[in-house]
């Protein structure tokens, strides 16, 4: 089993498949370097997705504070976003079309959830946005200057921890749905806060895996559409990190 990234968009299978298709094309035709994945191109795509997500979230935010129930767009956006993620995971060549759609619908989810949290704890959204941005920049700096090196052991630990978190969340959700079981990460106990901190750390460590996989993709000169694929995967991690910051801050605010 390979441990390059838990993020389904940045795993070995998807990138290897794209690399294989790229090699087949290049063996038959003249190589067009304008059709290869580049770091600058991936950065540009990431910015585009971020702007789409932000604009979509702001629309729902405005509507929520003008009488719209944010639960509806939040749930709808989450469902459609998940469907687009699953399609892209198996068909990365469609990422140029699916990635913007994901950003649009995920923005509905983010906008709705943010409005709910902001109503409960005024000021929490700007705090979560700031924390996410700072975490991203710190991780990017640590990766760029090789202070943190993404080794195979590093990948294995991060992916194992991420899988453990996903499994725990899934089991807790199922038990809470059909029984009176209350998961330990609910509420504002010290145990719950500790779990949130741990999850945030793991989400942040996933950024290093994402950076590494994108860099490897550009070095291997993968197809141009993988820029959208890599940008979409990075956006997924950032959304996860933001949501976890919201949850942690809500727990801390509820103790005051």
Short mmCIF file of C-alpha atoms in Angstrom, two decimals:
data_model
loop_
_atom_site.label_atom_id
_atom_site.label_comp_id
_atom_site.label_asym_id
_atom_site.label_seq_id
_atom_site.Cartn_x
_atom_site.Cartn_y
_atom_site.Cartn_z
CA UNK A 1 0.00 0.00 0.00
CA UNK A 2 1.40 3.43 -0.93
CA UNK A 3 1.11 6.39 1.39
CA UNK A 4 1.46 9.49 -0.75
CA UNK A 5 -1.70 11.27 0.31
CA UNK A 6 -5.01 10.50 1.94
CA UNK A 7 -6.55 13.16 -0.25
CA UNK A 8 -8.24 11.15 -3.07
CA UNK A 9 -7.17 13.78 -5.60
CA UNK A 10 -3.49 13.54 -4.75
CA UNK A 11 -2.94 9.82 -4.40
CA UNK A 12 -0.53 7.66 -6.35
CA UNK A 13 -3.18 5.81 -8.36
CA UNK A 14 -4.72 8.92 -9.87
CA UNK A 15 -1.41 10.60 -10.64
CA UNK A 16 0.16 7.39 -11.97
CA UNK A 17 -2.83 6.87 -14.25
CA UNK A 18 -2.50 10.40 -15.59
CA UNK A 19 1.24 9.95 -16.07
CA UNK A 20 0.62 6.73 -17.98
CA UNK A 21 -1.85 8.47 -20.30
CA UNK A 22 0.57 11.32 -20.82
CA UNK A 23 3.37 8.93 -21.79
CA UNK A 24 1.11 7.18 -24.29
CA UNK A 25 0.29 10.48 -25.98
CA UNK A 26 3.88 11.72 -26.00
CA UNK A 27 5.14 8.48 -27.51
CA UNK A 28 2.80 8.92 -30.44
CA UNK A 29 2.99 12.66 -31.04
CA UNK A 30 5.31 15.61 -30.66
CA UNK A 31 5.49 16.76 -27.04
CA UNK A 32 3.64 20.01 -26.42
CA UNK A 33 5.07 21.57 -23.27
CA UNK A 34 2.13 23.96 -23.07
CA UNK A 35 -0.03 20.91 -22.26
CA UNK A 36 1.99 19.79 -19.25
CA UNK A 37 1.22 20.39 -15.60
CA UNK A 38 3.15 23.33 -14.11
CA UNK A 39 3.44 24.74 -10.62
CA UNK A 40 2.39 28.22 -11.77
CA UNK A 41 -0.63 26.75 -13.55
CA UNK A 42 -1.67 24.82 -10.45
CA UNK A 43 -1.32 27.93 -8.31
CA UNK A 44 -3.47 29.91 -10.75
CA UNK A 45 -6.13 27.19 -10.75
CA UNK A 46 -6.09 27.12 -6.95
CA UNK A 47 -6.68 30.88 -6.84
CA UNK A 48 -9.56 30.56 -9.30
CA UNK A 49 -11.20 27.81 -7.22
CA UNK A 50 -10.72 29.85 -4.05
CA UNK A 51 -12.38 32.90 -5.63
CA UNK A 52 -15.33 30.82 -6.87
CA UNK A 53 -15.76 29.21 -3.46
CA UNK A 54 -15.51 32.56 -1.67
CA UNK A 55 -18.01 34.25 -3.99
CA UNK A 56 -20.49 31.39 -3.60
CA UNK A 57 -20.08 31.42 0.19
CA UNK A 58 -20.59 35.18 0.36
CA UNK A 59 -23.86 34.93 -1.58
CA UNK A 60 -25.26 32.35 0.83
CA UNK A 61 -23.88 34.35 3.77
CA UNK A 62 -25.76 37.45 2.58
CA UNK A 63 -28.95 35.49 1.92
CA UNK A 64 -28.74 33.79 5.33
CA UNK A 65 -28.63 37.13 7.10
CA UNK A 66 -31.59 38.28 5.04
CA UNK A 67 -33.98 35.54 6.02
CA UNK A 68 -32.86 32.44 4.11
CA UNK A 69 -32.47 29.21 6.07
CA UNK A 70 -28.76 28.32 5.50
CA UNK A 71 -29.30 24.64 6.29
CA UNK A 72 -30.83 23.95 2.87
CA UNK A 73 -27.96 25.30 0.70
CA UNK A 74 -25.40 23.89 3.13
CA UNK A 75 -26.73 20.33 2.87
CA UNK A 76 -27.35 20.61 -0.86
CA UNK A 77 -23.89 22.01 -1.50
CA UNK A 78 -22.24 19.31 0.62
CA UNK A 79 -24.03 16.50 -1.25
CA UNK A 80 -23.34 17.82 -4.74
CA UNK A 81 -19.75 18.65 -3.78
CA UNK A 82 -19.21 15.09 -2.57
CA UNK A 83 -20.62 13.67 -5.81
CA UNK A 84 -18.25 15.83 -7.87
CA UNK A 85 -15.35 14.73 -5.69
CA UNK A 86 -16.14 11.07 -6.27
CA UNK A 87 -16.49 11.54 -10.03
CA UNK A 88 -13.20 13.42 -10.25
CA UNK A 89 -11.42 10.79 -8.17
CA UNK A 90 -12.18 8.21 -10.87
CA UNK A 91 -12.16 10.55 -13.86
CA UNK A 92 -9.43 13.16 -13.23
CA UNK A 93 -9.44 14.16 -16.92
CA UNK A 94 -12.79 15.86 -16.28
CA UNK A 95 -11.32 18.03 -13.52
CA UNK A 96 -11.30 21.24 -15.61
CA UNK A 97 -15.11 21.05 -15.52
CA UNK A 98 -15.68 19.36 -12.17
CA UNK A 99 -13.27 21.45 -10.07
CA UNK A 100 -15.06 24.79 -10.62
CA UNK A 101 -18.37 23.04 -9.97
CA UNK A 102 -16.99 21.63 -6.73
CA UNK A 103 -15.81 25.07 -5.63
CA UNK A 104 -19.23 26.56 -6.43
CA UNK A 105 -21.25 24.00 -4.47
CA UNK A 106 -18.73 23.71 -1.65
CA UNK A 107 -19.06 27.46 -1.32
CA UNK A 108 -22.77 26.95 -0.62
CA UNK A 109 -21.85 24.52 2.14
CA UNK A 110 -19.17 26.78 3.61
CA UNK A 111 -21.40 29.85 3.43
CA UNK A 112 -24.32 28.10 5.11
CA UNK A 113 -22.25 26.50 7.88
CA UNK A 114 -20.37 29.74 8.49
CA UNK A 115 -23.61 31.70 8.83
CA UNK A 116 -24.90 29.21 11.40
CA UNK A 117 -21.72 29.40 13.48
CA UNK A 118 -21.56 33.19 13.20
CA UNK A 119 -25.11 33.50 14.51
CA UNK A 120 -24.21 31.37 17.53
CA UNK A 121 -20.77 32.89 18.16
CA UNK A 122 -20.32 36.36 16.59
CA UNK A 123 -16.81 36.87 15.23
CA UNK A 124 -15.98 33.16 14.99
CA UNK A 125 -15.84 33.06 11.17
CA UNK A 126 -13.12 35.69 10.80
CA UNK A 127 -11.14 33.88 13.50
CA UNK A 128 -11.45 30.55 11.66
CA UNK A 129 -10.53 32.14 8.32
CA UNK A 130 -7.50 33.80 9.89
CA UNK A 131 -6.39 30.58 11.59
CA UNK A 132 -6.75 28.63 8.33
CA UNK A 133 -4.80 31.21 6.34
CA UNK A 134 -1.99 31.40 8.90
CA UNK A 135 -1.76 27.61 9.08
CA UNK A 136 -1.60 27.36 5.29
CA UNK A 137 1.14 29.98 5.01
CA UNK A 138 3.20 28.44 7.83
CA UNK A 139 2.97 24.96 6.28
CA UNK A 140 3.81 26.34 2.83
CA UNK A 141 6.85 28.13 4.23
CA UNK A 142 8.03 25.08 6.13
CA UNK A 143 7.68 22.96 3.00
CA UNK A 144 9.24 25.48 0.61
CA UNK A 145 12.37 25.93 2.72
CA UNK A 146 12.64 22.18 3.40
CA UNK A 147 12.28 22.63 7.14
CA UNK A 148 9.73 19.82 7.03
CA UNK A 149 10.65 17.02 4.63
CA UNK A 150 7.97 14.73 3.30
CA UNK A 151 9.55 11.29 3.70
CA UNK A 152 7.86 7.94 3.24
CA UNK A 153 7.64 7.54 7.02
CA UNK A 154 6.06 10.99 7.33
CA UNK A 155 3.48 10.06 4.69
CA UNK A 156 2.70 6.77 6.41
CA UNK A 157 2.08 8.39 9.79
CA UNK A 158 -0.10 11.18 8.40
CA UNK A 159 -2.20 8.88 6.21
CA UNK A 160 -2.66 6.36 9.03
CA UNK A 161 -3.80 9.14 11.39
CA UNK A 162 -6.15 10.55 8.73
CA UNK A 163 -7.68 7.14 8.12
CA UNK A 164 -8.15 6.69 11.87
CA UNK A 165 -9.95 10.05 12.10
CA UNK A 166 -12.20 9.25 9.13
CA UNK A 167 -13.06 5.85 10.62
CA UNK A 168 -13.80 7.34 14.02
CA UNK A 169 -16.05 10.05 12.54
CA UNK A 170 -17.94 7.51 10.45
CA UNK A 171 -18.51 5.07 13.34
CA UNK A 172 -19.50 7.90 15.70
CA UNK A 173 -21.98 9.26 13.16
CA UNK A 174 -23.57 5.86 12.60
CA UNK A 175 -23.90 5.15 16.33
CA UNK A 176 -25.35 8.59 17.05
CA UNK A 177 -27.87 8.14 14.22
CA UNK A 178 -29.30 4.85 15.45
CA UNK A 179 -28.58 4.88 19.20
CA UNK A 180 -28.43 7.33 22.08
CA UNK A 181 -24.63 7.24 21.94
CA UNK A 182 -22.97 10.65 22.29
CA UNK A 183 -19.49 10.79 20.67
CA UNK A 184 -16.68 12.07 22.87
CA UNK A 185 -15.81 14.82 20.37
CA UNK A 186 -19.22 16.42 20.95
CA UNK A 187 -19.57 19.12 23.58
CA UNK A 188 -16.86 21.35 25.03
CA UNK A 189 -15.08 18.99 27.43
CA UNK A 190 -11.27 18.96 27.57
CA UNK A 191 -11.33 15.60 25.79
CA UNK A 192 -13.44 17.03 22.99
CA UNK A 193 -11.20 20.08 22.63
CA UNK A 194 -8.14 17.86 22.63
CA UNK A 195 -9.59 15.75 19.81
CA UNK A 196 -10.30 18.89 17.77
CA UNK A 197 -6.72 20.09 18.24
CA UNK A 198 -5.41 16.69 17.16
CA UNK A 199 -7.61 16.66 14.04
CA UNK A 200 -6.45 20.17 13.11
CA UNK A 201 -2.83 19.09 13.40
CA UNK A 202 -3.44 16.11 11.12
CA UNK A 203 -5.34 18.26 8.62
CA UNK A 204 -2.41 20.70 8.57
CA UNK A 205 0.06 17.86 8.04
CA UNK A 206 -2.00 16.76 5.05
CA UNK A 207 -1.10 20.08 3.44
CA UNK A 208 2.52 18.93 3.30
CA UNK A 209 1.45 15.78 1.46
CA UNK A 210 -0.60 17.87 -0.95
CA UNK A 211 2.32 20.23 -1.65
CA UNK A 212 4.62 17.28 -2.22
CA UNK A 213 2.24 15.50 -4.57
CA UNK A 214 1.65 18.64 -6.65
CA UNK A 215 5.39 19.26 -6.88
CA UNK A 216 6.01 15.66 -7.96
CA UNK A 217 3.26 16.00 -10.56
CA UNK A 218 4.93 19.02 -12.14
CA UNK A 219 8.33 17.31 -12.10
CA UNK A 220 6.86 14.29 -13.88
CA UNK A 221 5.26 16.61 -16.46
CA UNK A 222 1.76 15.25 -16.09
CA UNK A 223 -1.13 16.35 -18.36
CA UNK A 224 -2.39 19.93 -18.11
CA UNK A 225 -5.74 18.92 -16.61
CA UNK A 226 -3.90 17.67 -13.52
CA UNK A 227 -3.45 21.31 -12.52
CA UNK A 228 -7.21 21.45 -11.86
CA UNK A 229 -7.03 18.07 -10.17
CA UNK A 230 -4.22 19.13 -7.84
CA UNK A 231 -5.86 22.48 -7.09
CA UNK A 232 -9.13 20.75 -6.25
CA UNK A 233 -7.38 18.35 -3.90
CA UNK A 234 -5.67 21.21 -2.10
CA UNK A 235 -9.01 23.01 -1.77
CA UNK A 236 -10.54 19.94 -0.14
CA UNK A 237 -7.84 19.93 2.54
CA UNK A 238 -8.27 23.66 3.20
CA UNK A 239 -12.05 23.27 3.54
CA UNK A 240 -11.50 20.44 6.02
CA UNK A 241 -9.03 22.56 7.99
CA UNK A 242 -11.43 25.53 8.08
CA UNK A 243 -14.34 23.42 9.31
CA UNK A 244 -12.20 21.93 12.07
CA UNK A 245 -11.12 25.40 13.18
CA UNK A 246 -14.78 26.42 13.31
CA UNK A 247 -15.57 23.43 15.50
CA UNK A 248 -12.64 24.06 17.85
CA UNK A 249 -13.41 27.76 18.21
CA UNK A 250 -17.09 27.03 18.87
CA UNK A 251 -16.10 24.68 21.69
CA UNK A 252 -13.80 27.28 23.22
CA UNK A 253 -16.42 30.02 22.89
CA UNK A 254 -19.11 27.87 24.48
CA UNK A 255 -16.97 27.52 27.61
CA UNK A 256 -16.98 31.29 28.17
#
